[in-house]
PDB file of C-alpha atoms in Angstrom:
ATOM      1  CA  MET A  29      50.489  87.179   5.642  1.00  0.00           C
ATOM      2  CA  ARG A  30      52.386  84.007   6.128  1.00  0.00           C
ATOM      3  CA  ALA A  31      52.608  83.134   2.554  1.00  0.00           C
ATOM      4  CA  ALA A  32      53.698  86.843   1.601  1.00  0.00           C
ATOM      5  CA  LEU A  33      56.594  86.730   4.332  1.00  0.00           C
ATOM      6  CA  HIS A  34      57.689  83.209   2.868  1.00  0.00           C
ATOM      7  CA  ALA A  35      57.702  84.756  -0.466  1.00  0.00           C
ATOM      8  CA  GLU A  36      59.694  87.803   0.536  1.00  0.00           C
ATOM      9  CA  TRP A  37      62.083  85.547   2.345  1.00  0.00           C
ATOM     10  CA  THR A  38      62.429  83.532  -0.627  1.00  0.00           C
ATOM     11  CA  LYS A  39      63.818  86.458  -2.655  1.00  0.00           C
ATOM     12  CA  MET A  40      65.968  87.725   0.060  1.00  0.00           C
ATOM     13  CA  ARG A  41      67.566  84.333   0.206  1.00  0.00           C
ATOM     14  CA  THR A  42      67.718  83.434  -3.454  1.00  0.00           C
ATOM     15  CA  VAL A  43      68.767  86.670  -5.088  1.00  0.00           C
ATOM     16  CA  VAL A  44      72.534  87.474  -5.018  1.00  0.00           C
ATOM     17  CA  SER A  45      72.322  91.394  -4.430  1.00  0.00           C
ATOM     18  CA  PRO A  46      71.035  91.326  -0.868  1.00  0.00           C
ATOM     19  CA  ARG A  47      73.422  88.849   0.207  1.00  0.00           C
ATOM     20  CA  TRP A  48      76.351  90.948  -0.826  1.00  0.00           C
ATOM     21  CA  LEU A  49      74.858  94.109   0.677  1.00  0.00           C
ATOM     22  CA  LEU A  50      74.404  92.210   4.223  1.00  0.00           C
ATOM     23  CA  LEU A  51      77.868  90.994   3.843  1.00  0.00           C
ATOM     24  CA  GLY A  52      78.818  94.480   3.029  1.00  0.00           C
ATOM     25  CA  THR A  53      77.286  96.057   5.887  1.00  0.00           C
ATOM     26  CA  VAL A  54      79.500  93.689   8.307  1.00  0.00           C
ATOM     27  CA  ALA A  55      82.546  94.218   6.099  1.00  0.00           C
ATOM     28  CA  ALA A  56      82.135  97.985   5.913  1.00  0.00           C
ATOM     29  CA  THR A  57      81.589  98.424   9.725  1.00  0.00           C
ATOM     30  CA  VAL A  58      84.268  96.207  10.939  1.00  0.00           C
ATOM     31  CA  ALA A  59      86.708  97.619   8.624  1.00  0.00           C
ATOM     32  CA  LEU A  60      86.270 101.382   9.488  1.00  0.00           C
ATOM     33  CA  SER A  61      85.861 100.412  12.956  1.00  0.00           C
ATOM     34  CA  THR A  62      89.446  98.767  13.006  1.00  0.00           C
ATOM     35  CA  VAL A  63      90.950 101.557  11.332  1.00  0.00           C
ATOM     36  CA  ALA A  64      89.559 104.090  13.887  1.00  0.00           C
ATOM     37  CA  THR A  65      90.941 102.163  16.861  1.00  0.00           C
ATOM     38  CA  SER A  66      93.985 101.190  15.382  1.00  0.00           C
ATOM     39  CA  VAL A  67      95.168 104.861  15.237  1.00  0.00           C
ATOM     40  CA  VAL A  68      94.668 105.513  18.993  1.00  0.00           C
ATOM     41  CA  ASN A  69      97.331 105.418  21.304  1.00  0.00           C
ATOM     42  CA  CYS A  70      96.332 104.193  24.900  1.00  0.00           C
ATOM     43  CA  THR A  71      98.565 104.785  28.035  1.00  0.00           C
ATOM     44  CA  ALA A  72      98.224 103.886  31.672  1.00  0.00           C
ATOM     45  CA  GLY A  73      94.688 102.225  31.072  1.00  0.00           C
ATOM     46  CA  HIS A  74      93.294 105.336  29.550  1.00  0.00           C
ATOM     47  CA  CYS A  75      92.695 105.878  25.801  1.00  0.00           C
ATOM     48  CA  GLY A  76      90.672 109.220  26.153  1.00  0.00           C
ATOM     49  CA  GLY A  77      87.292 110.021  24.655  1.00  0.00           C
ATOM     50  CA  ASP A  78      84.534 107.653  24.091  1.00  0.00           C
ATOM     51  CA  THR A  79      86.063 104.334  23.343  1.00  0.00           C
ATOM     52  CA  THR A  80      82.653 102.449  22.744  1.00  0.00           C
ATOM     53  CA  LYS A  81      81.548 105.199  20.282  1.00  0.00           C
ATOM     54  CA  LEU A  82      85.034 104.903  18.627  1.00  0.00           C
ATOM     55  CA  THR A  83      84.623 101.398  18.270  1.00  0.00           C
ATOM     56  CA  LEU A  84      81.219 101.885  16.561  1.00  0.00           C
ATOM     57  CA  MET A  85      82.494 104.244  14.430  1.00  0.00           C
ATOM     58  CA  GLY A  86      81.997 101.997  11.550  1.00  0.00           C
ATOM     59  CA  VAL A  87      78.304 102.236  11.369  1.00  0.00           C
ATOM     60  CA  HIS A  88      78.863 105.489   9.671  1.00  0.00           C
ATOM     61  CA  LEU A  89      79.865 103.592   6.605  1.00  0.00           C
ATOM     62  CA  GLY A  90      78.243 100.141   7.521  1.00  0.00           C
ATOM     63  CA  GLN A  91      74.677 102.130   7.140  1.00  0.00           C
ATOM     64  CA  VAL A  92      75.203 102.610   3.296  1.00  0.00           C
ATOM     65  CA  PRO A  93      74.694  99.015   2.405  1.00  0.00           C
ATOM     66  CA  VAL A  94      71.632  98.931   4.557  1.00  0.00           C
ATOM     67  CA  ALA A  95      70.015 101.992   3.000  1.00  0.00           C
ATOM     68  CA  ILE A  96      70.700 100.448  -0.460  1.00  0.00           C
ATOM     69  CA  LEU A  97      69.083  97.000   0.444  1.00  0.00           C
ATOM     70  CA  GLY A  98      66.221  98.956   1.978  1.00  0.00           C
ATOM     71  CA  VAL A  99      65.903 100.730  -1.416  1.00  0.00           C
ATOM     72  CA  GLN A 100      66.387  97.850  -3.680  1.00  0.00           C
ATOM     73  CA  ILE A 101      63.917  95.367  -1.741  1.00  0.00           C
ATOM     74  CA  ILE A 102      61.083  97.508  -3.454  1.00  0.00           C
ATOM     75  CA  SER A 103      62.504  99.783  -6.013  1.00  0.00           C
ATOM     76  CA  GLY A 104      64.406  96.975  -7.740  1.00  0.00           C
ATOM     77  CA  GLU A 105      60.940  95.188  -8.537  1.00  0.00           C
ATOM     78  CA  TYR A 106      59.640  98.385  -9.907  1.00  0.00           C
ATOM     79  CA  GLY A 107      62.551  98.595 -12.164  1.00  0.00           C
ATOM     80  CA  THR A 108      62.172  94.945 -13.342  1.00  0.00           C
ATOM     81  CA  GLY A 109      58.525  94.871 -13.516  1.00  0.00           C
ATOM     82  CA  MET A 110      58.545  92.207 -10.858  1.00  0.00           C
ATOM     83  CA  ILE A 111      56.267  94.197  -8.749  1.00  0.00           C
ATOM     84  CA  ARG A 112      53.438  93.258 -10.987  1.00  0.00           C
ATOM     85  CA  THR A 113      54.098  89.594 -10.370  1.00  0.00           C
ATOM     86  CA  THR A 114      54.162  90.235  -6.559  1.00  0.00           C
ATOM     87  CA  LEU A 115      50.970  92.049  -6.567  1.00  0.00           C
ATOM     88  CA  THR A 116      49.343  89.413  -8.657  1.00  0.00           C
ATOM     89  CA  ALA A 117      50.512  86.766  -6.160  1.00  0.00           C
ATOM     90  CA  VAL A 118      49.465  88.761  -3.144  1.00  0.00           C
ATOM     91  CA  PRO A 119      46.684  91.198  -4.385  1.00  0.00           C
ATOM     92  CA  ARG A 120      46.390  92.723  -0.715  1.00  0.00           C
ATOM     93  CA  ARG A 121      48.983  95.449  -0.840  1.00  0.00           C
ATOM     94  CA  ALA A 122      48.285  95.994   2.824  1.00  0.00           C
ATOM     95  CA  THR A 123      50.114  92.579   3.197  1.00  0.00           C
ATOM     96  CA  VAL A 124      52.843  92.985   0.936  1.00  0.00           C
ATOM     97  CA  PHE A 125      54.115  96.029   2.387  1.00  0.00           C
ATOM     98  CA  PRO A 126      54.655  95.016   5.737  1.00  0.00           C
ATOM     99  CA  ALA A 127      55.755  91.430   4.814  1.00  0.00           C
ATOM    100  CA  LYS A 128      58.587  93.174   2.897  1.00  0.00           C
ATOM    101  CA  ALA A 129      59.324  95.708   5.862  1.00  0.00           C
ATOM    102  CA  ILE A 130      59.430  92.628   8.315  1.00  0.00           C
ATOM    103  CA  THR A 131      61.761  90.477   6.134  1.00  0.00           C
ATOM    104  CA  LEU A 132      64.083  93.454   5.644  1.00  0.00           C
ATOM    105  CA  THR A 133      64.123  94.158   9.553  1.00  0.00           C
ATOM    106  CA  GLY A 134      65.036  90.514  10.298  1.00  0.00           C
ATOM    107  CA  ALA A 135      67.829  90.592   7.815  1.00  0.00           C
ATOM    108  CA  VAL A 136      69.266  93.833   8.990  1.00  0.00           C
ATOM    109  CA  VAL A 137      68.863  92.835  12.709  1.00  0.00           C
ATOM    110  CA  VAL A 138      71.104  89.619  11.996  1.00  0.00           C
ATOM    111  CA  SER A 139      73.705  91.491   9.886  1.00  0.00           C
ATOM    112  CA  GLY A 140      73.835  94.448  12.046  1.00  0.00           C
ATOM    113  CA  THR A 141      74.226  92.584  15.220  1.00  0.00           C
ATOM    114  CA  VAL A 142      77.022  90.479  13.618  1.00  0.00           C
ATOM    115  CA  ALA A 143      78.600  93.763  12.445  1.00  0.00           C
ATOM    116  CA  VAL A 144      78.451  95.601  15.819  1.00  0.00           C
ATOM    117  CA  LEU A 145      79.392  92.780  18.026  1.00  0.00           C
ATOM    118  CA  ALA A 146      82.246  92.158  15.820  1.00  0.00           C
ATOM    119  CA  SER A 147      83.314  96.003  15.930  1.00  0.00           C
ATOM    120  CA  VAL A 148      83.436  95.684  19.817  1.00  0.00           C
ATOM    121  CA  LEU A 149      85.472  92.381  19.739  1.00  0.00           C
ATOM    122  CA  VAL A 150      88.081  94.175  17.589  1.00  0.00           C
ATOM    123  CA  GLY A 151      88.025  97.490  19.630  1.00  0.00           C
ATOM    124  CA  ARG A 152      88.630  94.955  22.636  1.00  0.00           C
ATOM    125  CA  LEU A 153      91.485  93.335  21.029  1.00  0.00           C
ATOM    126  CA  VAL A 154      92.896  96.697  19.540  1.00  0.00           C
ATOM    127  CA  LEU A 155      92.472  98.545  22.813  1.00  0.00           C
ATOM    128  CA  PRO A 156      93.503  95.969  25.212  1.00  0.00           C
ATOM    129  CA  ASP A 157      94.480  98.761  27.683  1.00  0.00           C
ATOM    130  CA  VAL A 158      90.956 100.291  28.322  1.00  0.00           C
ATOM    131  CA  GLY A 159      90.044  98.041  30.892  1.00  0.00           C
ATOM    132  CA  ASP A 160      87.752  95.062  31.791  1.00  0.00           C
ATOM    133  CA  GLN A 161      84.621  96.862  32.134  1.00  0.00           C
ATOM    134  CA  ALA A 162      85.028  99.201  29.110  1.00  0.00           C
ATOM    135  CA  LEU A 163      83.706  97.443  25.765  1.00  0.00           C
ATOM    136  CA  SER A 164      81.738  94.808  27.775  1.00  0.00           C
ATOM    137  CA  LEU A 165      78.264  94.150  27.423  1.00  0.00           C
ATOM    138  CA  ALA A 166      78.202  93.830  31.285  1.00  0.00           C
ATOM    139  CA  ASP A 167      78.447  97.623  31.134  1.00  0.00           C
ATOM    140  CA  GLY A 168      74.914  99.224  30.542  1.00  0.00           C
ATOM    141  CA  PRO A 169      75.871 102.378  28.748  1.00  0.00           C
ATOM    142  CA  THR A 170      78.251 100.024  26.530  1.00  0.00           C
ATOM    143  CA  ARG A 171      75.056  97.548  26.016  1.00  0.00           C
ATOM    144  CA  ARG A 172      72.539 100.433  25.412  1.00  0.00           C
ATOM    145  CA  ALA A 173      74.958 101.987  22.699  1.00  0.00           C
ATOM    146  CA  VAL A 174      75.529  98.470  21.066  1.00  0.00           C
ATOM    147  CA  PHE A 175      72.097  97.342  20.829  1.00  0.00           C
ATOM    148  CA  GLY A 176      70.683 100.814  20.130  1.00  0.00           C
ATOM    149  CA  THR A 177      73.214 100.961  17.032  1.00  0.00           C
ATOM    150  CA  VAL A 178      71.840  97.759  15.601  1.00  0.00           C
ATOM    151  CA  LEU A 179      68.059  99.492  16.125  1.00  0.00           C
ATOM    152  CA  TYR A 180      69.635 102.569  14.228  1.00  0.00           C
ATOM    153  CA  LEU A 181      70.545 100.226  11.311  1.00  0.00           C
ATOM    154  CA  VAL A 182      66.971  98.831  11.251  1.00  0.00           C
ATOM    155  CA  LEU A 183      65.459 102.099  11.158  1.00  0.00           C
ATOM    156  CA  ILE A 184      68.029 103.441   8.411  1.00  0.00           C
ATOM    157  CA  GLY A 185      66.911 100.316   6.170  1.00  0.00           C
ATOM    158  CA  LEU A 186      63.013 101.108   6.970  1.00  0.00           C
ATOM    159  CA  LEU A 187      63.499 104.759   6.250  1.00  0.00           C
ATOM    160  CA  SER A 188      65.166 103.787   2.855  1.00  0.00           C
ATOM    161  CA  PHE A 189      62.555 101.172   1.940  1.00  0.00           C
ATOM    162  CA  GLY A 190      59.751 103.880   2.843  1.00  0.00           C
ATOM    163  CA  ILE A 191      61.459 106.451   0.576  1.00  0.00           C
ATOM    164  CA  ALA A 192      62.094 104.120  -2.166  1.00  0.00           C
ATOM    165  CA  THR A 193      58.286 103.084  -2.228  1.00  0.00           C
ATOM    166  CA  VAL A 194      57.344 106.573  -2.546  1.00  0.00           C
ATOM    167  CA  VAL A 195      59.960 107.442  -5.256  1.00  0.00           C
ATOM    168  CA  ARG A 196      59.752 104.105  -7.056  1.00  0.00           C
ATOM    169  CA  ASN A 197      63.301 104.745  -8.691  1.00  0.00           C
ATOM    170  CA  SER A 198      66.560 103.263  -7.135  1.00  0.00           C
ATOM    171  CA  ALA A 199      68.936 106.099  -7.945  1.00  0.00           C
ATOM    172  CA  SER A 200      66.804 108.767  -6.984  1.00  0.00           C
ATOM    173  CA  SER A 201      65.812 106.869  -3.845  1.00  0.00           C
ATOM    174  CA  ILE A 202      69.440 105.869  -3.070  1.00  0.00           C
ATOM    175  CA  GLY A 203      70.515 109.581  -3.648  1.00  0.00           C
ATOM    176  CA  GLY A 204      67.838 110.944  -1.632  1.00  0.00           C
ATOM    177  CA  VAL A 205      68.485 108.837   1.480  1.00  0.00           C
ATOM    178  CA  LEU A 206      72.448 109.210   1.349  1.00  0.00           C
ATOM    179  CA  ALA A 207      71.748 113.252   1.352  1.00  0.00           C
ATOM    180  CA  LEU A 208      69.543 113.092   4.337  1.00  0.00           C
ATOM    181  CA  LEU A 209      72.472 110.778   6.130  1.00  0.00           C
ATOM    182  CA  TYR A 210      75.587 112.653   4.880  1.00  0.00           C
ATOM    183  CA  VAL A 211      74.853 116.091   3.124  1.00  0.00           C
ATOM    184  CA  LEU A 212      72.421 117.237   5.694  1.00  0.00           C
ATOM    185  CA  PRO A 213      74.987 117.073   8.443  1.00  0.00           C
ATOM    186  CA  ILE A 214      77.566 118.552   6.579  1.00  0.00           C
ATOM    187  CA  ILE A 215      75.290 121.407   5.702  1.00  0.00           C
ATOM    188  CA  SER A 216      74.380 121.911   9.344  1.00  0.00           C
ATOM    189  CA  GLN A 217      78.266 122.284   9.941  1.00  0.00           C
ATOM    190  CA  THR A 218      78.793 125.371   7.700  1.00  0.00           C
ATOM    191  CA  ILE A 219      75.943 127.423   9.675  1.00  0.00           C
ATOM    192  CA  GLY A 220      77.302 130.168  11.548  1.00  0.00           C
ATOM    193  CA  ASP A 221      74.499 130.144  13.915  1.00  0.00           C
ATOM    194  CA  PRO A 222      75.112 127.539  16.650  1.00  0.00           C
ATOM    195  CA  ASP A 223      71.606 127.598  17.460  1.00  0.00           C
ATOM    196  CA  TRP A 224      70.481 126.789  14.046  1.00  0.00           C
ATOM    197  CA  GLN A 225      73.483 124.252  13.774  1.00  0.00           C
ATOM    198  CA  ARG A 226      72.286 122.300  16.848  1.00  0.00           C
ATOM    199  CA  LEU A 227      68.856 122.232  15.519  1.00  0.00           C
ATOM    200  CA  LEU A 228      69.574 120.680  12.065  1.00  0.00           C
ATOM    201  CA  GLN A 229      71.764 118.329  13.933  1.00  0.00           C
ATOM    202  CA  GLN A 230      68.729 117.264  16.008  1.00  0.00           C
ATOM    203  CA  LEU A 231      66.338 116.897  13.466  1.00  0.00           C
ATOM    204  CA  GLY A 232      68.315 115.039  10.827  1.00  0.00           C
ATOM    205  CA  PRO A 233      67.956 111.172  10.464  1.00  0.00           C
ATOM    206  CA  SER A 234      71.525 110.656  11.546  1.00  0.00           C
ATOM    207  CA  ALA A 235      70.554 112.216  15.066  1.00  0.00           C
ATOM    208  CA  GLY A 236      70.016 108.495  16.040  1.00  0.00           C
ATOM    209  CA  LEU A 237      73.739 107.978  16.163  1.00  0.00           C
ATOM    210  CA  SER A 238      74.090 109.828  19.619  1.00  0.00           C
ATOM    211  CA  ILE A 239      72.974 106.427  20.898  1.00  0.00           C
ATOM    212  CA  GLN A 240      76.545 105.397  20.586  1.00  0.00           C
ATOM    213  CA  ALA A 241      77.712 108.015  23.297  1.00  0.00           C
ATOM    214  CA  THR A 242      78.502 106.472  26.695  1.00  0.00           C
ATOM    215  CA  THR A 243      80.209 109.486  27.865  1.00  0.00           C
ATOM    216  CA  ASP A 244      80.238 113.472  27.822  1.00  0.00           C
ATOM    217  CA  PHE A 245      76.588 113.859  27.031  1.00  0.00           C
ATOM    218  CA  GLY A 246      76.530 117.276  27.666  1.00  0.00           C
ATOM    219  CA  SER A 247      78.559 117.919  24.355  1.00  0.00           C
ATOM    220  CA  LEU A 248      75.949 115.971  22.255  1.00  0.00           C
ATOM    221  CA  PRO A 249      73.267 118.131  20.176  1.00  0.00           C
ATOM    222  CA  ILE A 250      70.639 115.503  21.316  1.00  0.00           C
ATOM    223  CA  GLY A 251      70.419 112.978  24.050  1.00  0.00           C
ATOM    224  CA  PRO A 252      70.867 109.230  22.996  1.00  0.00           C
ATOM    225  CA  TRP A 253      67.441 107.900  23.111  1.00  0.00           C
ATOM    226  CA  ALA A 254      65.882 111.156  22.078  1.00  0.00           C
ATOM    227  CA  GLY A 255      68.167 110.878  18.947  1.00  0.00           C
ATOM    228  CA  LEU A 256      67.038 107.724  18.144  1.00  0.00           C
ATOM    229  CA  GLY A 257      63.527 108.664  18.588  1.00  0.00           C
ATOM    230  CA  VAL A 258      64.251 111.217  16.032  1.00  0.00           C
ATOM    231  CA  THR A 259      65.533 108.571  13.569  1.00  0.00           C
ATOM    232  CA  ALA A 260      62.226 106.339  14.488  1.00  0.00           C
ATOM    233  CA  VAL A 261      60.234 109.356  13.423  1.00  0.00           C
ATOM    234  CA  TRP A 262      61.763 109.423  10.113  1.00  0.00           C
ATOM    235  CA  ALA A 263      61.387 105.934   9.496  1.00  0.00           C
ATOM    236  CA  VAL A 264      57.783 105.851  10.432  1.00  0.00           C
ATOM    237  CA  ALA A 265      56.723 108.735   8.439  1.00  0.00           C
ATOM    238  CA  SER A 266      58.271 107.170   5.416  1.00  0.00           C
ATOM    239  CA  LEU A 267      56.736 104.040   6.043  1.00  0.00           C
ATOM    240  CA  ILE A 268      53.195 105.762   6.364  1.00  0.00           C
ATOM    241  CA  ALA A 269      53.955 107.693   3.062  1.00  0.00           C
ATOM    242  CA  GLY A 270      55.249 104.803   1.200  1.00  0.00           C
ATOM    243  CA  GLY A 271      52.243 102.320   2.460  1.00  0.00           C
ATOM    244  CA  LEU A 272      49.608 104.815   1.596  1.00  0.00           C
ATOM    245  CA  LEU A 273      51.063 105.494  -1.853  1.00  0.00           C
ATOM    246  CA  LEU A 274      51.488 101.792  -2.539  1.00  0.00           C
ATOM    247  CA  ARG A 275      47.739 101.226  -2.056  1.00  0.00           C
ATOM    248  CA  ARG A 276      46.686 104.082  -3.983  1.00  0.00           C
ATOM    249  CA  ARG A 277      48.688 103.989  -7.091  1.00  0.00           C
ATOM    250  CA  ASP A 278      49.232 101.271 -10.073  1.00  0.00           C
ATOM    251  CA  ALA A 279      52.023  98.906 -10.212  1.00  0.00           C
ATOM    252  CA  TYR A 280      53.676 101.051 -13.058  1.00  0.00           C
TER     253      TYR A 280
END
């Protein structure tokens, strides 16, 4: 495992595209969060709504580079034929698969933490009237939202990695993941029956974004931790499917 981790980390560190995708995660998250907070007018120490969730809105866009990275870490090797070299160097596929997942997790944790903390900092600078306690890691709900959002990004990366291992095609995998993250929520909004609408919102992988909420929990389709649990189930299911197929199929 140690040799496999070293090999995967070397690939992550030396290939250009992962670095740009990780930087893109930070840039996209902070940029959208900045725009979202800059259009809010605060009066008398009150901005209205959930300011923590508002400052973390950039994750809706920042998750795209994470998803692409999760796909590319495995499907990119299938596309170039590099997967054969990888499996020749480390014949045990039960070692290669978790090594890639662990490397991906570490990279997303770092970039996700930077992106989320930078977004909160921007929120404190742009919304100076929200008070000392709001947007502070000393506040329990804010702390849960911040670190839960980082965990959400990790789960999205692992979900994408698992799907890409099953599909083995970059374009199809990216399209499938983005459809789950963006098209499914749009479809749920078009359903007239509120019960079915709520059910779709509860079952999709983007349900994990509810972890960002710090107020007005009654309006959420699913609770913060329960929503993150749904995303985790999606990620685990895709990893199990991908791991099993990687062991049974050839490298072509």
